[in-house]
Amino acid sequence: MSQTYRLENGGLINRYKKLSFKFNGKTYYGYEGDTLASALIANGVHLVGRSFKYHRPRGFFGAGVDEPYAMVQLYRNDETEPNVKATEQELFEGLEAKSVNCWPSVNFDIGAINNFLKIFLPAGFYYKTFMWPKSFWYRVYEPFIRKAAGLGVVSTKHDKERYEHKYEYCDLLIAGSGPSGLASAYAAAKNSARVILAEDKPRFGGSLLTSDVNIGNQSGEDWANRIISELKQMPNVVVKNRSQIFGYYDHNMLVMSEKVSDHLPKTKKYHPKQRLWYIRAKEVLISSGSIERPLVFGNNDTPGVMLSSAAKEYLKVYGVLVGKNPLVFTNNDSGYETAIEFKKNGINPIILDSRVNPKSEIIDEAVNLGIKIKFSYVVVAAQGYKKVSSADISKISDDKKKLGTIENIKCDCICVSGFWTPTIHLASQSGNKTKFKEEIDAFVPGTSKQNETTLGAANGVFTLEETLKSSFMAGQDLSKKITNNDNKISLPNVVEKKSSRHDKFWCVPLPEGKNYKRFLDFQNDVSVSDIEIALKEGYRSIEHVKRYTTLGMATDQGKTSNLNGLQLVSDIENKVVPAVGHTTFRPPYTPISIGAIVGREVGKHSKPTRKTPMHSWHENNNAVFVDAGVWLRPRYYKQGKETLFEASKREAKNVRTNVGVCDVTTLGKIDIKGPDAAEFLNRVYTNAWLKLPVGKARYGVMLREDGIVMDDGTTTRISENHYHMTTTTAQAANVLSHLEYYLQLVWPNLNVNVVSTTEQWAGAAIAGPKSRKLLKKLFPNNDVSNEGLPFMGYIESDLFGVKARIFRISFSGELAYEVNVESDNGNFMWEKIIELGQEFEVQPYGTEALSTLRIEMGHVAGSELDGRTISYDTSLEGLISKKKDFIGKRSLNREAFTSSDRQKIVGVVPLDKKTSIPEGSHLVKDAKATLPNKKLGHISASCWSVEYDNPFSLAILKDGKNMIGEKLFVMSPLKNKVIPVEIVSSHYVDPKGERVRS
Amino acid sequence: MLHIKCPHCGMRSQNEFSYGGDASVKRPELNKEITDEEWDNFVYNRKSLRGKHLELWQHLSGCRQWIKVERDTATHEIFNTYKAEEEIS
Ligand SMILES: [Zn+2]
């Protein structure tokens, strides 16, 4: 008993390659070229899941991207993926899938009890039913919904697959490879335009694969294959299958998701699973076709009710029968095409046509084939629970309001066709205001907003000849504009059957005494009565009706339900559909995996890693690194089994007693040149810069225009018109942009140039009482005495043949120097310092010791200059010049900035001299005060003072100036700590600053 | 993603640029006596226009020049771009 619904022959599958797969634990067989859906249907499996709200049985409704039901949990190569559409997932050997949204199993689902309690679940059920009584929410409703609802299960494992991003430019981007896509691509390619043709399915050709037409004496399928193979040969054309263009963004940028490996059991080595293409196109041709509309009748969600076009596709592409006793229910000629295909394969369908007495070539053909047709007939309700077993049918009056006697006929599937809805999503996303086309009862694109043209069925053109004609022309004209080539393509002879007009009828009235559910949105279980309730309750705007009822809000985004929902609202409201209007289409057209969106930007690839020239030395010497922006900096150098705390204490202590060396390459460096450089610095910094002599450095603070401190650092006058500015590591890029802003836009008359030299110089800070002795060894030919190179002095020198800059500046508060050499010589410099420093017991120190040293000295850094503090707060007000104007000065007289109890930096020591104070803790007067306890300030930075061997912190404290000596409490609710502390001066060590000048 | 024509480099993707706000704001001259209101208008007060907006962008990952872009804030249409010093009629 395998594949009993597979035809003996036919279809585009590879019958020579049989594949085994598992669904809900049971093994089945299919063929290469199947989708999971076609293979399951071939095996007679029609029950794949449960609906979201009522947990009604769910089968297959479509055959592609529009599928609202058949979502499965997919297992592939030790990974699992939720909500994969069975109609899109190609079969591969060993595929495993399970039903989602059912518990404990698809055949016995406890949630289906909702179906019998449906009185509780009308429109807006989330908003009202579960509101009362309040206590029920946590105990009853919420756990129940969690267990019963939801779709698939997301894997919690790290995704080991690779996803890539690709950026591409082209002349014409064509979305969809049906007749209009192929014709326009062909014409444009012949004009040498750069063309990208994208098809979301594995096979090219769109409707040509399933329709009975003839182009230039070839079948539609053969013609499509010929055009595709010709296009593939052309160097100016990229042809992509399994590629969905899902978003139309600004300035003609579209994004396409290419499923590179999803159809394979395992991703090939060096291949990505999926690839996201960002395509900037000069012209966009939207040939996305159309999706068949359902007809609405009782129990129209029963498995076995499906779109007639899908039934035809299963037949013609996969050689699979969706049923052996089919009923076709249609309001137009498309249903006949499906019935004819059944008949040709030895199956006897019955057609119910809602129209009174339609005439066309297709209907004639059906009649000639002996197909049983009932005009003015409708399906009133499908019968059967897990699969259609019969249908209640009836004659309907000409005004479609009255049903006749109900008859019951046996059938195993109902193929419905309610005419066609153009797929206008991309056009709408581009900004195109769509318009309603009366003849087809659907929206089509209006005037182009960007460079987009919609063709064929997507534009509401449903005849092949007209589609090909307009598409050849569009491809030709648009490419001619770009390439100036003008190759004329003659239209091939087209044979197709003429259709008659569809019936506007789409919703079967309820028979007397029956209360069948008639579904509009099959995934979110929105029925006709839900919309009626919403309107009765006063919802009018279609956007509100949508959100209240959740119509069209499921993962299929209403591809099959939107228009019928609009029809219903307009019918009830007695309006025309365009007056109701449709909801906005937004990208993505179809769900896109998070992996594809993220691409390669995961883990260490999420941002670049910057390493200093001394990085490998640090690595070789047991450095433990820390991220400083995108830089990697040594946090500490581990000796033996030392902890961070022990190592940083040792390193800091060594700086205070001997000499340490720290890699400061990451500091931002900006070269400033030009005759107006001094004037520029004078405007950028708060202090005076005009009189800084050549060979001297100065500490400066720069503000934003709102008066908040932006950054600090030292700037050195290298020569008359040449300065070397340093910034903090974190602010380097912002400061450069800031300087460029003022030079280019505000003061373009200043003759100054700025350029980043951060990566040109490697820097080493040499700090500690023995640093001068070490410097003497490094630069024996220079006078580095206190007189020869005083505090804030600068000299240029030669480090054993290597050009070097020596700055006498200090961040540690000790006698210290900073040596810069060109980056290529960084490692040479570092090794020389270590080598010659041995006799002075030099040790490298990392950022942790660096912090300790600056904190106990009361030097401010990023944690105090946090974008909320002004100069006064950080005790930098002494650097504010009264004599000159500068950036941000006008803001400093703001009331809050000048209040007498303004916050200020202070030092904090725990009373027990033992308990470490967590950074970010709050300072309060009374630890036991009732909440909210008034916050007086916060701990900005903490360390273990190596000078006093006890904890020490810096804090920004309200009225800090007058708080020295006060006893307060530090509270950290995060760490659950309350610590009594004393407020002291922020300058804990060497308050007079004697060491740096020694 | 916008496609912005840098007047120095040509058409470039938005991710090479950073946004700099309203280009019509003029910084008051240094050392000039101005009212609090004038200063607040420079530092804080901005119109949140719907429609044509002249704004600053910096070609950060390119020539690093600040440029002026005339853009519709609702449709994102870019009408014109100018060099910093260019007079706009
Ligand atoms: Zn540029």
PDB file of C-alpha atoms in Angstrom, chain A residues 397-552:
ATOM      1  CA  SER A 397     -31.240  31.087  -6.943  1.00  0.00           C
ATOM      2  CA  ASP A 398     -30.050  33.529  -9.606  1.00  0.00           C
ATOM      3  CA  ASP A 399     -29.680  36.304  -7.037  1.00  0.00           C
ATOM      4  CA  LYS A 400     -27.552  33.841  -4.975  1.00  0.00           C
ATOM      5  CA  LYS A 401     -29.632  34.420  -1.875  1.00  0.00           C
ATOM      6  CA  LYS A 402     -31.740  31.256  -1.734  1.00  0.00           C
ATOM      7  CA  LEU A 403     -30.713  27.648  -1.589  1.00  0.00           C
ATOM      8  CA  GLY A 404     -32.797  24.815  -2.923  1.00  0.00           C
ATOM      9  CA  THR A 405     -33.159  21.313  -1.496  1.00  0.00           C
ATOM     10  CA  ILE A 406     -29.990  20.009   0.065  1.00  0.00           C
ATOM     11  CA  GLU A 407     -28.619  16.860  -1.518  1.00  0.00           C
ATOM     12  CA  ASN A 408     -25.695  14.863  -0.231  1.00  0.00           C
ATOM     13  CA  ILE A 409     -23.202  13.401  -2.673  1.00  0.00           C
ATOM     14  CA  LYS A 410     -20.157  11.269  -1.979  1.00  0.00           C
ATOM     15  CA  CYS A 411     -16.759  12.733  -2.802  1.00  0.00           C
ATOM     16  CA  ASP A 412     -13.220  12.539  -1.365  1.00  0.00           C
ATOM     17  CA  CYS A 413     -12.069  16.034  -2.231  1.00  0.00           C
ATOM     18  CA  ILE A 414     -13.563  19.388  -3.147  1.00  0.00           C
ATOM     19  CA  CYS A 415     -11.494  21.526  -5.534  1.00  0.00           C
ATOM     20  CA  VAL A 416     -12.544  25.146  -5.278  1.00  0.00           C
ATOM     21  CA  SER A 417     -11.972  28.069  -7.586  1.00  0.00           C
ATOM     22  CA  GLY A 418     -13.233  31.528  -6.745  1.00  0.00           C
ATOM     23  CA  PHE A 419     -11.241  33.187  -9.549  1.00  0.00           C
ATOM     24  CA  TRP A 420      -7.827  34.806  -9.238  1.00  0.00           C
ATOM     25  CA  THR A 421      -6.128  37.388  -7.054  1.00  0.00           C
ATOM     26  CA  PRO A 422      -3.099  39.112  -8.598  1.00  0.00           C
ATOM     27  CA  THR A 423      -0.020  38.935  -6.376  1.00  0.00           C
ATOM     28  CA  ILE A 424       0.549  42.645  -5.945  1.00  0.00           C
ATOM     29  CA  HIS A 425       2.647  42.502  -2.769  1.00  0.00           C
ATOM     30  CA  LEU A 426       5.914  43.708  -4.301  1.00  0.00           C
ATOM     31  CA  ALA A 427       4.244  46.527  -6.201  1.00  0.00           C
ATOM     32  CA  SER A 428       2.426  47.616  -3.060  1.00  0.00           C
ATOM     33  CA  GLN A 429       5.643  47.451  -1.002  1.00  0.00           C
ATOM     34  CA  SER A 430       7.327  49.744  -3.535  1.00  0.00           C
ATOM     35  CA  GLY A 431       4.807  52.446  -2.668  1.00  0.00           C
ATOM     36  CA  ASN A 432       2.466  51.837  -5.596  1.00  0.00           C
ATOM     37  CA  LYS A 433      -1.090  52.819  -4.674  1.00  0.00           C
ATOM     38  CA  THR A 434      -3.065  49.884  -5.984  1.00  0.00           C
ATOM     39  CA  LYS A 435      -6.432  50.210  -7.695  1.00  0.00           C
ATOM     40  CA  PHE A 436      -9.468  47.966  -7.810  1.00  0.00           C
ATOM     41  CA  LYS A 437     -10.204  46.345 -11.154  1.00  0.00           C
ATOM     42  CA  GLU A 438     -13.918  45.717 -11.447  1.00  0.00           C
ATOM     43  CA  GLU A 439     -13.692  43.051 -14.187  1.00  0.00           C
ATOM     44  CA  ILE A 440     -11.655  40.736 -11.997  1.00  0.00           C
ATOM     45  CA  ASP A 441     -12.925  41.818  -8.565  1.00  0.00           C
ATOM     46  CA  ALA A 442      -9.395  42.325  -7.342  1.00  0.00           C
ATOM     47  CA  PHE A 443      -6.701  44.929  -6.814  1.00  0.00           C
ATOM     48  CA  VAL A 444      -3.996  45.558  -9.390  1.00  0.00           C
ATOM     49  CA  PRO A 445      -1.022  47.946  -9.239  1.00  0.00           C
ATOM     50  CA  GLY A 446      -1.754  51.585 -10.064  1.00  0.00           C
ATOM     51  CA  THR A 447       0.756  54.206 -11.129  1.00  0.00           C
ATOM     52  CA  SER A 448       4.359  53.147 -10.582  1.00  0.00           C
ATOM     53  CA  LYS A 449       6.039  54.751  -7.616  1.00  0.00           C
ATOM     54  CA  GLN A 450       9.561  53.451  -8.110  1.00  0.00           C
ATOM     55  CA  ASN A 451      10.964  51.915 -11.304  1.00  0.00           C
ATOM     56  CA  GLU A 452       8.595  48.995 -11.222  1.00  0.00           C
ATOM     57  CA  THR A 453       6.365  47.493 -13.886  1.00  0.00           C
ATOM     58  CA  THR A 454       3.876  44.749 -13.152  1.00  0.00           C
ATOM     59  CA  LEU A 455       3.120  42.250 -15.880  1.00  0.00           C
ATOM     60  CA  GLY A 456       0.790  39.381 -16.694  1.00  0.00           C
ATOM     61  CA  ALA A 457      -1.497  37.850 -14.092  1.00  0.00           C
ATOM     62  CA  ALA A 458       0.043  39.987 -11.339  1.00  0.00           C
ATOM     63  CA  ASN A 459      -1.312  42.923 -13.322  1.00  0.00           C
ATOM     64  CA  GLY A 460      -4.701  41.299 -13.757  1.00  0.00           C
ATOM     65  CA  VAL A 461      -4.021  40.065 -17.305  1.00  0.00           C
ATOM     66  CA  PHE A 462      -5.194  36.474 -17.514  1.00  0.00           C
ATOM     67  CA  THR A 463      -4.745  35.600 -21.203  1.00  0.00           C
ATOM     68  CA  LEU A 464      -1.455  34.165 -22.352  1.00  0.00           C
ATOM     69  CA  GLU A 465      -1.283  35.998 -25.664  1.00  0.00           C
ATOM     70  CA  GLU A 466      -1.766  39.407 -24.088  1.00  0.00           C
ATOM     71  CA  THR A 467       0.671  38.538 -21.303  1.00  0.00           C
ATOM     72  CA  LEU A 468       3.413  37.500 -23.707  1.00  0.00           C
ATOM     73  CA  LYS A 469       2.835  40.519 -25.941  1.00  0.00           C
ATOM     74  CA  SER A 470       3.020  43.072 -23.126  1.00  0.00           C
ATOM     75  CA  SER A 471       5.950  41.286 -21.479  1.00  0.00           C
ATOM     76  CA  PHE A 472       8.110  41.061 -24.588  1.00  0.00           C
ATOM     77  CA  MET A 473       7.393  44.724 -25.108  1.00  0.00           C
ATOM     78  CA  ALA A 474       8.199  45.721 -21.524  1.00  0.00           C
ATOM     79  CA  GLY A 475      11.466  43.769 -21.544  1.00  0.00           C
ATOM     80  CA  GLN A 476      12.414  45.315 -24.841  1.00  0.00           C
ATOM     81  CA  ASP A 477      11.503  48.914 -24.020  1.00  0.00           C
ATOM     82  CA  LEU A 478      12.998  49.007 -20.553  1.00  0.00           C
ATOM     83  CA  SER A 479      16.281  47.413 -21.632  1.00  0.00           C
ATOM     84  CA  LYS A 480      16.517  49.695 -24.639  1.00  0.00           C
ATOM     85  CA  LYS A 481      16.432  52.709 -22.324  1.00  0.00           C
ATOM     86  CA  ILE A 482      19.451  51.309 -20.483  1.00  0.00           C
ATOM     87  CA  THR A 483      21.564  49.648 -23.195  1.00  0.00           C
ATOM     88  CA  ASN A 484      20.393  51.513 -26.322  1.00  0.00           C
ATOM     89  CA  ASN A 485      20.093  48.174 -28.120  1.00  0.00           C
ATOM     90  CA  ASP A 486      16.876  47.528 -29.968  1.00  0.00           C
ATOM     91  CA  ASN A 487      16.391  43.884 -30.916  1.00  0.00           C
ATOM     92  CA  LYS A 488      12.852  43.211 -32.006  1.00  0.00           C
ATOM     93  CA  ILE A 489      11.314  39.954 -30.896  1.00  0.00           C
ATOM     94  CA  SER A 490       8.418  38.683 -32.919  1.00  0.00           C
ATOM     95  CA  LEU A 491       5.534  37.302 -30.915  1.00  0.00           C
ATOM     96  CA  PRO A 492       5.231  33.525 -31.340  1.00  0.00           C
ATOM     97  CA  ASN A 493       1.919  31.995 -32.319  1.00  0.00           C
ATOM     98  CA  VAL A 494      -0.112  31.331 -29.142  1.00  0.00           C
ATOM     99  CA  VAL A 495      -2.851  28.729 -28.822  1.00  0.00           C
ATOM    100  CA  GLU A 496      -5.022  28.946 -25.715  1.00  0.00           C
ATOM    101  CA  LYS A 497      -8.638  28.379 -24.910  1.00  0.00           C
ATOM    102  CA  LYS A 498     -10.871  31.341 -24.395  1.00  0.00           C
ATOM    103  CA  SER A 499     -12.549  31.725 -21.021  1.00  0.00           C
ATOM    104  CA  SER A 500     -15.889  33.157 -20.131  1.00  0.00           C
ATOM    105  CA  ARG A 501     -16.464  35.674 -17.384  1.00  0.00           C
ATOM    106  CA  HIS A 502     -16.324  34.637 -13.756  1.00  0.00           C
ATOM    107  CA  ASP A 503     -19.209  34.991 -11.353  1.00  0.00           C
ATOM    108  CA  LYS A 504     -18.967  37.656  -8.636  1.00  0.00           C
ATOM    109  CA  PHE A 505     -20.449  35.134  -6.229  1.00  0.00           C
ATOM    110  CA  TRP A 506     -18.025  33.833  -3.616  1.00  0.00           C
ATOM    111  CA  CYS A 507     -19.808  33.019  -0.334  1.00  0.00           C
ATOM    112  CA  VAL A 508     -22.530  30.391   0.025  1.00  0.00           C
ATOM    113  CA  PRO A 509     -25.378  31.397   2.347  1.00  0.00           C
ATOM    114  CA  LEU A 510     -26.074  29.210   5.380  1.00  0.00           C
ATOM    115  CA  PRO A 511     -28.966  26.803   4.984  1.00  0.00           C
ATOM    116  CA  GLU A 512     -31.813  27.297   7.405  1.00  0.00           C
ATOM    117  CA  GLY A 513     -31.168  25.884  10.847  1.00  0.00           C
ATOM    118  CA  LYS A 514     -27.505  25.208  10.228  1.00  0.00           C
ATOM    119  CA  ASN A 515     -24.646  27.070  11.784  1.00  0.00           C
ATOM    120  CA  TYR A 516     -21.675  25.796   9.816  1.00  0.00           C
ATOM    121  CA  LYS A 517     -18.390  27.571  10.243  1.00  0.00           C
ATOM    122  CA  ARG A 518     -17.428  29.220   6.982  1.00  0.00           C
ATOM    123  CA  PHE A 519     -13.743  30.114   7.054  1.00  0.00           C
ATOM    124  CA  LEU A 520     -12.051  33.078   5.450  1.00  0.00           C
ATOM    125  CA  ASP A 521      -8.624  32.846   7.069  1.00  0.00           C
ATOM    126  CA  PHE A 522      -7.647  29.204   7.284  1.00  0.00           C
ATOM    127  CA  GLN A 523      -4.545  29.587   9.393  1.00  0.00           C
ATOM    128  CA  ASN A 524      -5.971  31.901  12.040  1.00  0.00           C
ATOM    129  CA  ASP A 525      -9.438  30.318  11.978  1.00  0.00           C
ATOM    130  CA  VAL A 526     -11.282  33.514  11.128  1.00  0.00           C
ATOM    131  CA  SER A 527     -14.778  32.786   9.936  1.00  0.00           C
ATOM    132  CA  VAL A 528     -17.566  34.799   8.346  1.00  0.00           C
ATOM    133  CA  SER A 529     -19.310  35.130  11.717  1.00  0.00           C
ATOM    134  CA  ASP A 530     -16.161  36.601  13.306  1.00  0.00           C
ATOM    135  CA  ILE A 531     -16.122  39.423  10.782  1.00  0.00           C
ATOM    136  CA  GLU A 532     -19.846  39.943  11.276  1.00  0.00           C
ATOM    137  CA  ILE A 533     -19.350  40.248  15.039  1.00  0.00           C
ATOM    138  CA  ALA A 534     -16.481  42.692  14.614  1.00  0.00           C
ATOM    139  CA  LEU A 535     -18.612  44.911  12.410  1.00  0.00           C
ATOM    140  CA  LYS A 536     -21.570  44.655  14.797  1.00  0.00           C
ATOM    141  CA  GLU A 537     -19.290  45.749  17.605  1.00  0.00           C
ATOM    142  CA  GLY A 538     -18.483  48.876  15.673  1.00  0.00           C
ATOM    143  CA  TYR A 539     -15.181  48.129  14.007  1.00  0.00           C
ATOM    144  CA  ARG A 540     -15.154  49.923  10.660  1.00  0.00           C
ATOM    145  CA  SER A 541     -11.627  50.503   9.371  1.00  0.00           C
ATOM    146  CA  ILE A 542     -10.343  47.387   7.625  1.00  0.00           C
ATOM    147  CA  GLU A 543      -7.085  47.798   9.568  1.00  0.00           C
ATOM    148  CA  HIS A 544      -9.036  47.534  12.833  1.00  0.00           C
ATOM    149  CA  VAL A 545     -11.174  44.625  11.652  1.00  0.00           C
ATOM    150  CA  LYS A 546      -7.958  42.847  10.691  1.00  0.00           C
ATOM    151  CA  ARG A 547      -6.356  43.298  14.089  1.00  0.00           C
ATOM    152  CA  TYR A 548      -9.491  42.533  16.057  1.00  0.00           C
ATOM    153  CA  THR A 549     -10.286  39.318  14.213  1.00  0.00           C
ATOM    154  CA  THR A 550      -6.648  38.495  13.252  1.00  0.00           C
ATOM    155  CA  LEU A 551      -7.789  38.079   9.642  1.00  0.00           C
ATOM    156  CA  GLY A 552      -4.714  37.831   7.424  1.00  0.00           C
TER     157      GLY A 552
END
